[in-house]
PDB file of C-alpha atoms in Angstrom:
ATOM      1  CA  MET D  26     270.943 123.725 132.447  1.00 47.00           C
ATOM      2  CA  ALA D  27     270.461 120.001 133.091  1.00 52.00           C
ATOM      3  CA  ARG D  28     273.425 118.180 134.519  1.00 50.00           C
ATOM      4  CA  ASN D  29     274.313 114.536 134.135  1.00 52.00           C
ATOM      5  CA  VAL D  30     274.015 112.446 137.301  1.00 52.00           C
ATOM      6  CA  ASN D  31     277.499 110.986 136.737  1.00 58.00           C
ATOM      7  CA  GLN D  32     279.084 114.359 136.063  1.00 56.00           C
ATOM      8  CA  THR D  33     281.161 115.811 138.887  1.00 67.00           C
ATOM      9  CA  PRO D  34     281.507 119.552 139.502  1.00 69.00           C
ATOM     10  CA  LEU D  35     285.103 119.383 138.229  1.00 67.00           C
ATOM     11  CA  GLU D  36     283.962 117.931 134.901  1.00 77.00           C
ATOM     12  CA  GLU D  37     281.462 120.767 134.616  1.00 76.00           C
ATOM     13  CA  TYR D  38     284.239 123.260 135.375  1.00 74.00           C
ATOM     14  CA  PHE D  39     286.621 121.761 132.816  1.00 79.00           C
ATOM     15  CA  LYS D  40     283.905 121.703 130.142  1.00 84.00           C
ATOM     16  CA  ASP D  41     284.309 125.473 129.770  1.00 83.00           C
ATOM     17  CA  LEU D  42     288.073 125.098 129.339  1.00 84.00           C
ATOM     18  CA  LYS D  43     287.967 122.406 126.627  1.00 86.00           C
ATOM     19  CA  PRO D  44     288.039 124.809 123.634  1.00 86.00           C
ATOM     20  CA  THR D  45     291.222 126.403 124.970  1.00 86.00           C
ATOM     21  CA  LEU D  46     292.730 123.022 125.791  1.00 85.00           C
ATOM     22  CA  HIS D  47     292.215 121.837 122.216  1.00 88.00           C
ATOM     23  CA  LYS D  48     294.180 124.842 120.910  1.00 88.00           C
ATOM     24  CA  MET D  49     297.196 124.189 123.143  1.00 88.00           C
ATOM     25  CA  THR D  50     300.457 122.842 121.762  1.00 88.00           C
ATOM     26  CA  PRO D  51     302.042 119.769 123.364  1.00 89.00           C
ATOM     27  CA  GLU D  52     304.858 121.953 124.691  1.00 89.00           C
ATOM     28  CA  SER D  53     302.408 124.236 126.507  1.00 88.00           C
ATOM     29  CA  CYS D  54     300.551 121.251 127.970  1.00 89.00           C
ATOM     30  CA  THR D  55     303.835 119.798 129.192  1.00 90.00           C
ATOM     31  CA  ALA D  56     304.779 123.069 130.889  1.00 89.00           C
ATOM     32  CA  ILE D  57     301.425 123.131 132.689  1.00 89.00           C
ATOM     33  CA  ALA D  58     301.767 119.480 133.732  1.00 90.00           C
ATOM     34  CA  VAL D  59     305.224 120.049 135.228  1.00 90.00           C
ATOM     35  CA  LYS D  60     304.041 123.063 137.232  1.00 88.00           C
ATOM     36  CA  LEU D  61     300.953 121.201 138.477  1.00 88.00           C
ATOM     37  CA  ASP D  62     303.053 118.174 139.432  1.00 88.00           C
ATOM     38  CA  ASN D  63     305.207 120.346 141.680  1.00 85.00           C
ATOM     39  CA  LEU D  64     302.073 121.878 143.206  1.00 85.00           C
ATOM     40  CA  SER D  65     300.210 118.596 143.772  1.00 80.00           C
ATOM     41  CA  GLU D  66     302.321 117.526 146.752  1.00 83.00           C
ATOM     42  CA  TYR D  67     301.139 120.226 149.149  1.00 86.00           C
ATOM     43  CA  ALA D  68     298.092 121.981 147.635  1.00 86.00           C
ATOM     44  CA  THR D  69     294.399 121.228 147.961  1.00 87.00           C
ATOM     45  CA  THR D  70     292.178 120.317 145.030  1.00 83.00           C
ATOM     46  CA  ASP D  71     290.591 123.763 144.959  1.00 84.00           C
ATOM     47  CA  GLN D  72     294.009 125.421 144.822  1.00 88.00           C
ATOM     48  CA  ILE D  73     295.140 123.083 142.046  1.00 86.00           C
ATOM     49  CA  VAL D  74     292.030 123.775 139.957  1.00 85.00           C
ATOM     50  CA  ALA D  75     292.401 127.551 140.383  1.00 88.00           C
ATOM     51  CA  THR D  76     296.102 127.359 139.549  1.00 90.00           C
ATOM     52  CA  PHE D  77     295.363 125.162 136.534  1.00 89.00           C
ATOM     53  CA  LYS D  78     293.048 127.801 135.083  1.00 90.00           C
ATOM     54  CA  LYS D  79     295.655 130.534 135.603  1.00 92.00           C
ATOM     55  CA  LEU D  80     298.422 128.395 134.097  1.00 91.00           C
ATOM     56  CA  LEU D  81     296.221 127.535 131.131  1.00 91.00           C
ATOM     57  CA  GLU D  82     295.533 131.200 130.400  1.00 92.00           C
ATOM     58  CA  GLU D  83     299.209 132.086 130.890  1.00 92.00           C
ATOM     59  CA  GLN D  84     300.516 129.341 128.600  1.00 91.00           C
ATOM     60  CA  TYR D  85     297.888 130.055 125.931  1.00 91.00           C
ATOM     61  CA  THR D  86     298.815 133.751 125.958  1.00 92.00           C
ATOM     62  CA  MET D  87     302.505 132.877 125.673  1.00 92.00           C
ATOM     63  CA  GLN D  88     301.711 130.497 122.818  1.00 91.00           C
ATOM     64  CA  ILE D  89     299.808 133.200 120.917  1.00 92.00           C
ATOM     65  CA  MET D  90     302.590 135.743 121.516  1.00 92.00           C
ATOM     66  CA  GLY D  91     305.184 133.256 120.245  1.00 91.00           C
ATOM     67  CA  ALA D  92     303.137 132.609 117.110  1.00 91.00           C
ATOM     68  CA  ASN D  93     302.754 136.359 116.497  1.00 91.00           C
ATOM     69  CA  ILE D  94     306.500 136.926 116.893  1.00 91.00           C
ATOM     70  CA  LYS D  95     307.246 134.075 114.500  1.00 89.00           C
ATOM     71  CA  ARG D  96     304.739 135.445 111.969  1.00 88.00           C
ATOM     72  CA  GLY D  97     306.268 138.930 112.283  1.00 84.00           C
ATOM     73  CA  LYS D  98     309.752 137.594 111.612  1.00 84.00           C
ATOM     74  CA  GLU D  99     308.481 135.730 108.545  1.00 81.00           C
ATOM     75  CA  LEU D 100     306.860 138.899 107.214  1.00 77.00           C
ATOM     76  CA  LYS D 101     310.109 140.845 107.656  1.00 76.00           C
ATOM     77  CA  THR D 102     312.138 138.309 105.705  1.00 75.00           C
ATOM     78  CA  ARG D 103     309.625 138.011 102.870  1.00 70.00           C
ATOM     79  CA  LYS D 104     310.487 140.235  99.902  1.00 71.00           C
ATOM     80  CA  VAL D 105     307.560 142.294  98.687  1.00 67.00           C
ATOM     81  CA  ASN D 106     307.559 144.150  95.407  1.00 66.00           C
ATOM     82  CA  LYS D 107     305.665 147.319  96.301  1.00 70.00           C
ATOM     83  CA  VAL D 108     305.945 148.880  92.836  1.00 72.00           C
ATOM     84  CA  HIS D 109     304.527 145.919  90.906  1.00 70.00           C
ATOM     85  CA  PRO D 110     302.923 143.638  93.474  1.00 66.00           C
ATOM     86  CA  VAL D 111     302.062 140.092  92.497  1.00 70.00           C
ATOM     87  CA  LEU D 112     298.366 139.671  93.147  1.00 69.00           C
ATOM     88  CA  GLY D 113     296.599 136.358  93.550  1.00 69.00           C
ATOM     89  CA  GLN D 114     293.885 134.988  91.307  1.00 72.00           C
ATOM     90  CA  GLY D 115     290.849 137.264  91.343  1.00 70.00           C
ATOM     91  CA  ARG D 116     292.760 140.189  92.850  1.00 68.00           C
ATOM     92  CA  GLU D 117     294.135 141.726  89.666  1.00 66.00           C
ATOM     93  CA  ALA D 118     293.971 145.483  89.464  1.00 63.00           C
ATOM     94  CA  THR D 119     291.145 146.766  87.291  1.00 67.00           C
ATOM     95  CA  VAL D 120     290.192 150.150  85.992  1.00 65.00           C
ATOM     96  CA  SER D 121     286.530 151.004  85.778  1.00 66.00           C
ATOM     97  CA  PHE D 122     284.668 154.080  84.651  1.00 68.00           C
ATOM     98  CA  VAL D 123     281.317 155.377  85.742  1.00 69.00           C
ATOM     99  CA  LEU D 124     279.298 156.811  82.884  1.00 72.00           C
ATOM    100  CA  HIS D 125     276.817 159.509  83.686  1.00 70.00           C
ATOM    101  CA  GLY D 126     273.949 159.508  81.261  1.00 59.00           C
TER     102      GLY D 126
END
């Protein structure tokens, strides 16, 4: 894999994390920034980078869990008619017969 001359090892490291970073909410990013700010006073760069990756995974997991809980609560409150369900366009119930000839 060719590497740019101007690209530092940290940029190469963060390139793998960009897809996850783009999925993060502003609240999750803020939580990570606050924790890293507290750590930056006494930690080395290597420790900060390792901690950043762990915090990113932790916050992303918490974000997904929060979304799943919210979705579950919405599903519980939604009324569903199980006897005569309302089906969307193209999902109407059909009856078909197979003729043996």
